[in-house]
CSV table of C-alpha atoms and ligand atoms in Angstrom, one decimal:
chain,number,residue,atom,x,y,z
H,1,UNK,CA,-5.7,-16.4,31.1
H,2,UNK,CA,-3.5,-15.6,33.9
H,3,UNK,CA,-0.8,-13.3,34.8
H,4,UNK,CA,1.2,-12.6,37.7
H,5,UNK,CA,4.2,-11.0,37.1
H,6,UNK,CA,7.0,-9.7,39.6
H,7,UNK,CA,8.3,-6.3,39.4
H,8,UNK,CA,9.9,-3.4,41.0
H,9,UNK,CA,7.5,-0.8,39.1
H,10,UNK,CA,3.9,-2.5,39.3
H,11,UNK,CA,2.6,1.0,37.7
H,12,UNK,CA,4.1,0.2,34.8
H,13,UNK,CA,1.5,-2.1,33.9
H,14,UNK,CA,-0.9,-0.2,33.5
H,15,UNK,CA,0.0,0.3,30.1
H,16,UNK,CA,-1.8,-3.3,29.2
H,17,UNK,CA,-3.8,-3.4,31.6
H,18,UNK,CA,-6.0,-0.5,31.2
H,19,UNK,CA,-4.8,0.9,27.2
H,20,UNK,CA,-6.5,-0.3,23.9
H,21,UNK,CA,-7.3,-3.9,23.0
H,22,UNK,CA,-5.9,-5.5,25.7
H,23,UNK,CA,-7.3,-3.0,28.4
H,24,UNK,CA,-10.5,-3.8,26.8
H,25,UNK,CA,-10.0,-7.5,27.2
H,26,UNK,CA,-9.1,-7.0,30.7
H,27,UNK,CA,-12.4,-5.2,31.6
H,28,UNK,CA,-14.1,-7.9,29.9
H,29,UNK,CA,-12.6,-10.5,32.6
H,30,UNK,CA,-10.6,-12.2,29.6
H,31,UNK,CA,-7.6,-12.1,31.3
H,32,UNK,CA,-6.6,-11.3,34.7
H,33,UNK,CA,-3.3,-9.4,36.3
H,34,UNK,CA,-1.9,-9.2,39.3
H,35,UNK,CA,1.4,-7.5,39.9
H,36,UNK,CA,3.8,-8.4,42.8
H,37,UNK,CA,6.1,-6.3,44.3
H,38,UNK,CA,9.2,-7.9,45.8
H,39,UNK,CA,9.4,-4.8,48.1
H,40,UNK,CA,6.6,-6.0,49.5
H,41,UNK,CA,8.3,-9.0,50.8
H,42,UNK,CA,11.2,-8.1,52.7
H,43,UNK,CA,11.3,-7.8,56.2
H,44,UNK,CA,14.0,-5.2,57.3
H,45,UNK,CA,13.5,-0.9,57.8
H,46,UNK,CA,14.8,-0.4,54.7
H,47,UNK,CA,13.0,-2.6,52.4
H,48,UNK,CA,15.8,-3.9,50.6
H,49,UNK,CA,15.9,-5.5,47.1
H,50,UNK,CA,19.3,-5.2,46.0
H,51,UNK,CA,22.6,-5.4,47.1
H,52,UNK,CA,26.1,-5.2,46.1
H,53,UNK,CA,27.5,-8.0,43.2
H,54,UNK,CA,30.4,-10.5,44.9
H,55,UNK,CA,33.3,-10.3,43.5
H,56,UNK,CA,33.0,-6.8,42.6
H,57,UNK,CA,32.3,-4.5,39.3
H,58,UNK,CA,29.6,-2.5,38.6
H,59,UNK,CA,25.8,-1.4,39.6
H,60,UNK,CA,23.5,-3.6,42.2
H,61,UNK,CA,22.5,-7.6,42.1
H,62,UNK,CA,18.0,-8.3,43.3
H,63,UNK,CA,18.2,-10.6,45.9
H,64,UNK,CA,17.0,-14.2,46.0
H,65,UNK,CA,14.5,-13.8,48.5
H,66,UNK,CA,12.4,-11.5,48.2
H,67,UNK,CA,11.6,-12.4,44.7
H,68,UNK,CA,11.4,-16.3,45.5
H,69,UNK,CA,8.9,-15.0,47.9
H,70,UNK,CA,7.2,-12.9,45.6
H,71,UNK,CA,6.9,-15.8,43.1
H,72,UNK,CA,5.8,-18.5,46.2
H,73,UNK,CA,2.9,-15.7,46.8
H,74,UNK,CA,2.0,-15.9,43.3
H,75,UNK,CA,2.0,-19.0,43.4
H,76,UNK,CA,-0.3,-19.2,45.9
H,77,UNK,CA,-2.7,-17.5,44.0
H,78,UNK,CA,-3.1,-19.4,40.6
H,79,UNK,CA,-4.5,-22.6,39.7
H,80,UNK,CA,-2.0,-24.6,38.7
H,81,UNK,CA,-0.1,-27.1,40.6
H,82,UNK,CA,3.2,-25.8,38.9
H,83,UNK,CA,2.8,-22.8,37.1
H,84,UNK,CA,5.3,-21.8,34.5
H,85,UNK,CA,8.1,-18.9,35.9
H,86,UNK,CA,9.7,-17.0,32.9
H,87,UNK,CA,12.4,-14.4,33.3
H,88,UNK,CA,12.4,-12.1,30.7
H,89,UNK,CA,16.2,-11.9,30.2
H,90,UNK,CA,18.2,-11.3,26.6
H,91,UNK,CA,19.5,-14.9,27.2
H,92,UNK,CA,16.1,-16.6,26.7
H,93,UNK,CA,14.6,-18.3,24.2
H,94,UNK,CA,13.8,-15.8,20.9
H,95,UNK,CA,9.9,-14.7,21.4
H,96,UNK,CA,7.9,-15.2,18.7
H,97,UNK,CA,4.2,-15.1,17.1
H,98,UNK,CA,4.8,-19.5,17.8
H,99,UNK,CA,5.6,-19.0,21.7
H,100,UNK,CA,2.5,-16.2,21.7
H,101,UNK,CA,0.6,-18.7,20.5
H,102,UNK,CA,1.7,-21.3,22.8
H,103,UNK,CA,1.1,-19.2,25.8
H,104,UNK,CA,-2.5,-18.0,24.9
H,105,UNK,CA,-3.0,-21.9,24.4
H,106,UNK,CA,-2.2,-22.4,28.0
H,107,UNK,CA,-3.0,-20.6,31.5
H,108,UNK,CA,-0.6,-18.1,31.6
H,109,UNK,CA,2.3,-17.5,33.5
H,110,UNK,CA,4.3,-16.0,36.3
H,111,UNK,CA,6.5,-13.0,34.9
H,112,UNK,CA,9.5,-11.9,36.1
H,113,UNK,CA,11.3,-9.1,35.6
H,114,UNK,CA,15.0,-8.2,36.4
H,115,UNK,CA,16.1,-4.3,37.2
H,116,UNK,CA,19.8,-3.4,38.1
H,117,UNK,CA,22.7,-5.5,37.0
H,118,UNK,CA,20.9,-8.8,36.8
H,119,UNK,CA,19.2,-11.1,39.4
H,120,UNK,CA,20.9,-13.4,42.0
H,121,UNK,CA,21.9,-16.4,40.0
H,122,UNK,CA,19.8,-19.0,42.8
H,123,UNK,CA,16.5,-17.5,42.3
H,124,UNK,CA,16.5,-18.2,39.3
H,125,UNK,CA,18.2,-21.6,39.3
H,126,UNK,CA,15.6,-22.4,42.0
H,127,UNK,CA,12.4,-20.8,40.8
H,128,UNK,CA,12.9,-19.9,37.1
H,129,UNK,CA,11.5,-22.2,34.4
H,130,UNK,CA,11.6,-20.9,31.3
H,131,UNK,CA,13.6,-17.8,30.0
H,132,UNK,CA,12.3,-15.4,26.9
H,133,UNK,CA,14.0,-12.5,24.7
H,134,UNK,CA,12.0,-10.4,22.8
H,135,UNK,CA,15.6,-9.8,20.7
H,136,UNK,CA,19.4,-8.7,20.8
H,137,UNK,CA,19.6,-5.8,23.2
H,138,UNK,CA,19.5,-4.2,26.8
H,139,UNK,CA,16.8,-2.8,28.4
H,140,UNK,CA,16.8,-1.0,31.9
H,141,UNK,CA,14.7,-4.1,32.7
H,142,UNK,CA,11.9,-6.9,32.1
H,143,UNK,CA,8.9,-5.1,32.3
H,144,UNK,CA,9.2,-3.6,29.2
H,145,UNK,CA,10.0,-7.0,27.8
H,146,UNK,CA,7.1,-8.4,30.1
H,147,UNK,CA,4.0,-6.5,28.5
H,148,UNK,CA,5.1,-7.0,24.9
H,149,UNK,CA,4.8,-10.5,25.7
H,150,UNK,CA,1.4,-9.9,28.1
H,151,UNK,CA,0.2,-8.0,24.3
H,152,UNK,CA,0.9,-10.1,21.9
H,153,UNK,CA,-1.0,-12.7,24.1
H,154,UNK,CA,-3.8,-11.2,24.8
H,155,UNK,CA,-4.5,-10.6,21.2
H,156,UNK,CA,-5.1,-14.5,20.5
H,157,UNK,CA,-7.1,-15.0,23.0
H,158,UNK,CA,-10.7,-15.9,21.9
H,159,UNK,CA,-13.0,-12.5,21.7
H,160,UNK,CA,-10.5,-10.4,22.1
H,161,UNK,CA,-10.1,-9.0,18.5
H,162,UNK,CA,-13.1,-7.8,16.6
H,163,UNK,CA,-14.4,-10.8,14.0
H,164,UNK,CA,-13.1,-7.9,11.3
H,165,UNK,CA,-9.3,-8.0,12.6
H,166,UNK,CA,-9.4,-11.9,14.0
H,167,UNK,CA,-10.4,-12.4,10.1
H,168,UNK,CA,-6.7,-10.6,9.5
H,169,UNK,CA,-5.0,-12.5,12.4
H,170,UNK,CA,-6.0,-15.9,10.6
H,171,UNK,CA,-5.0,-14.2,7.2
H,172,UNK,CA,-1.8,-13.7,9.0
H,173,UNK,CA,-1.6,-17.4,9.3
H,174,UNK,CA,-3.2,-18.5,6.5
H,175,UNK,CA,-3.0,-16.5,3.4
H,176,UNK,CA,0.3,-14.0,4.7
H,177,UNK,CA,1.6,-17.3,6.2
H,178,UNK,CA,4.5,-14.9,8.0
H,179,UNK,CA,5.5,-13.1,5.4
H,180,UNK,CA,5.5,-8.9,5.9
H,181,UNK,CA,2.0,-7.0,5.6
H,182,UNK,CA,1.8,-5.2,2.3
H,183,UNK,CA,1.5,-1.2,3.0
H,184,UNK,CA,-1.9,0.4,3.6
H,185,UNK,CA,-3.6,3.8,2.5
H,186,UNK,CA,-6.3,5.7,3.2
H,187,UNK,CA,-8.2,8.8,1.9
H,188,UNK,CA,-7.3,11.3,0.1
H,189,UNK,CA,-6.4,9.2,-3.0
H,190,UNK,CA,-3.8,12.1,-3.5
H,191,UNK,CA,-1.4,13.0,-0.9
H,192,UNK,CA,1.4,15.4,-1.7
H,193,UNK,CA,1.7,14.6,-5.3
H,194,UNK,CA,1.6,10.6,-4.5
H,195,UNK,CA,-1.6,8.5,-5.5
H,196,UNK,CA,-2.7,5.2,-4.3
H,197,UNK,CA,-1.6,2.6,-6.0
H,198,UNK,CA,-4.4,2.3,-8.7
H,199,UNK,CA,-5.3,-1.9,-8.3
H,200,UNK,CA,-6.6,-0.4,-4.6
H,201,UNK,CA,-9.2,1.8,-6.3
H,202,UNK,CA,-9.9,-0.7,-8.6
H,203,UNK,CA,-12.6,-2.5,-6.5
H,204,UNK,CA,-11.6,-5.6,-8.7
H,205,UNK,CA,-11.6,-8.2,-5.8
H,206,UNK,CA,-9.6,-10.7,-7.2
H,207,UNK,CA,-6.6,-7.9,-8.4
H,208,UNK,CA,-6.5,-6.6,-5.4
H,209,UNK,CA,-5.8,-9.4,-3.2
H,210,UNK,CA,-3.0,-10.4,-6.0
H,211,UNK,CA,-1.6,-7.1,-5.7
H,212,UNK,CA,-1.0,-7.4,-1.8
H,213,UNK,CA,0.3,-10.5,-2.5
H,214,UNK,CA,2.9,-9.7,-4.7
H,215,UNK,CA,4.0,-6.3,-2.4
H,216,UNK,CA,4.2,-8.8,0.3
H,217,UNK,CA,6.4,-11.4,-1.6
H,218,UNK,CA,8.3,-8.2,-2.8
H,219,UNK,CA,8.9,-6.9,0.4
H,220,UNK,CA,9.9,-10.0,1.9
H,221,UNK,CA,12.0,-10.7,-0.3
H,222,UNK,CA,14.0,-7.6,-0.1
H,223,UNK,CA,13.4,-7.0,3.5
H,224,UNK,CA,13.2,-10.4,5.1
H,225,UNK,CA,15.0,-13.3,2.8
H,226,UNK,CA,14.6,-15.8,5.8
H,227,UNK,CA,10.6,-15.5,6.5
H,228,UNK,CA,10.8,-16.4,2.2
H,229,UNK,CA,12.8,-19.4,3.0
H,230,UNK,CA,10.7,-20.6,6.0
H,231,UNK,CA,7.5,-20.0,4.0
H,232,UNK,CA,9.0,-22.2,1.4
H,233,UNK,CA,9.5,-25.0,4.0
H,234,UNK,CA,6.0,-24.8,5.3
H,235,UNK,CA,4.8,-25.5,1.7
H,236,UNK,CA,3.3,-21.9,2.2
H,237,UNK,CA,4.2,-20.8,-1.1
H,238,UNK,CA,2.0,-21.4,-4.2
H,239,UNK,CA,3.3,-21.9,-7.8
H,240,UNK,CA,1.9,-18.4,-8.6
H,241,UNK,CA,4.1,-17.2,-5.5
H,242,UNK,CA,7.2,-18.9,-6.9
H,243,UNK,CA,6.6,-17.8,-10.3
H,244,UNK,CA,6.2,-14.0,-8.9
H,245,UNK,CA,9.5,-14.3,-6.6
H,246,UNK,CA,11.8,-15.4,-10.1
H,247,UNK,CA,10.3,-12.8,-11.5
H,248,UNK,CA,11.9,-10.6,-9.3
H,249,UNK,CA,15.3,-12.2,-9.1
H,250,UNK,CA,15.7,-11.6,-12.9
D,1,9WO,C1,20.9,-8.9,31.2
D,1,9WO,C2,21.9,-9.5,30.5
D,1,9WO,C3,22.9,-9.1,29.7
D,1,9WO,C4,23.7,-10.0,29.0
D,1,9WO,C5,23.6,-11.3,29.3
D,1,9WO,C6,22.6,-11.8,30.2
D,1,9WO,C7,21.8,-10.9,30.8
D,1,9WO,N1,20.7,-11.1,31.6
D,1,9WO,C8,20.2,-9.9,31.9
D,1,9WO,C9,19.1,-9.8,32.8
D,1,9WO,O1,18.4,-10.7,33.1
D,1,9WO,N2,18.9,-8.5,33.2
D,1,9WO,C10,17.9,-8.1,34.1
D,1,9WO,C11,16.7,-7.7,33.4
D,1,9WO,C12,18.3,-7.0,34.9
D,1,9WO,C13,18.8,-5.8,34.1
D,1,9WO,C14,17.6,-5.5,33.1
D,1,9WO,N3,17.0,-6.6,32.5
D,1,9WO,C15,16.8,-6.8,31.2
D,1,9WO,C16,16.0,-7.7,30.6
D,1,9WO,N4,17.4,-6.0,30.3
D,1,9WO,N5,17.0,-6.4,29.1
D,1,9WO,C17,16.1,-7.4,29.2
D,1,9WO,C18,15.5,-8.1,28.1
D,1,9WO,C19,14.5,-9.0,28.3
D,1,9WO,C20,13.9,-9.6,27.2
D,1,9WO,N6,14.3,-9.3,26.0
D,1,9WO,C21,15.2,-8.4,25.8
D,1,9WO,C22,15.9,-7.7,26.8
């Protein structure tokens, strides 16, 4: 796995690069990053990225070339004939666990990430192929955007996770099949006058994992109606499931 991603603030990176699970993976030669600076690819005194919007209003507009260069340099470097070129923008397609899944399934990408006001409409009409949200707000640009993407894709990648927690990533899948985490404790088994819930001490196997189940279904339900309805469509829902969630409605 591949990334190359385009940005303004390449130190930002670091963040996935060198932190935690995914820094890990990276020293392990799982994946591989290499930032590009369309700074780095202008030609005049001043280095210039941005420039002034036409027709007016607020705030600076990144300019065509010197990311279309960027992204022809990163180009260069991969192995694919045609490499995929997403621009994280709010307009995209909603990210997902499905399109994480997608991308670890595949080489990687080139990344792209706006700053200022926006990008010059051509670059990406020109160079962009696919466009990605991670959700319904504004950020002071992609990069932010970028590495949640670069993490969450990482973490699928074979290796990556310990056998313990890729054991809970297929539970996620399998048994949780998208439907909230139930909550967690740890020691002491009385905190501030509140005690673990008692099936957790029970060590009873079988009452523990029906427990979980039912705080996930519970939370869901309250929290997160839709992931209930989409579990239902999946067939993801047993009749035990269903016979917990009327239950509840009552
Ligand atoms: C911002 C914007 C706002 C309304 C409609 C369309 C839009 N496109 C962009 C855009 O591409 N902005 C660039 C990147 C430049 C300004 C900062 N940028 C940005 C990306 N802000 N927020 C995002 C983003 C990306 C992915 N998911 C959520 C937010």
């Amino acid at each position: 796995m591949r990334f190359d991603v385009i940005s303004l603030f390449p130190d930002m990176f670091g963040a996935v690069r060198d932190v935690g699970v995914t820094g890990r993976a990276h020293r392990q030669q799982r994946w591989q990053l290499q930032v590009w600076n369309p700074r780095d690819f202008t030609h005049d005194v001043h280095r210039t990225v941005d420039d002034r919007p036409y027709g007016g209003g607020p705030g600076m507009v990144m300019l065509a070339e010197p990311l279309e260069h960027a992204v022809a340099a990163a180009g260069q470097a991969r192995a694919e004939a045609t490499p995929s070129v997403i621009l994280m923008s709010p307009t995209g397609r909603r990210f997902d666990q499905s399109v994480a899944q997608e991308l670890a399934d595949g080489p990687g990408a080139i990344v792209v990430c706006g700053r200022y006001e926006g990008v010059d409409q051509r670059f990406i009409d020109r160079c962009v192929t696919h466009e990605l949200s991670i959700g319904d707000f504004v950020l002071s640009g992609g990069e932010l955007a970028a590495m949640a993407i670069i993490d969450s894709t990482v973490r699928l990648l074979p290796g990556v996770l310990n056998t313990a927690d890729s054991a809970l990533q297929d539970s996620f899948h399998e048994t949780l099949a998208g439907l909230l985490d139930s909550p967690h404790y740890t020691r002491p088994e009385e905190y501030q006058g509140e005690r673990v819930p008692e099936p957790l001490l029970s060590g009873h196997h079988a009452n523990i994992e029906r427990w979980r189940r039912e705080q996930s279904l519970k939370l869901t339900a309250q929290r997160r109606p839709d992931l209930i309805l989409k579990a239902r469509e999946q067939g993801r829902l047993s009749a035990a499931d269903e016979k917990f969630l009327q239950m509840l409605d009552r």
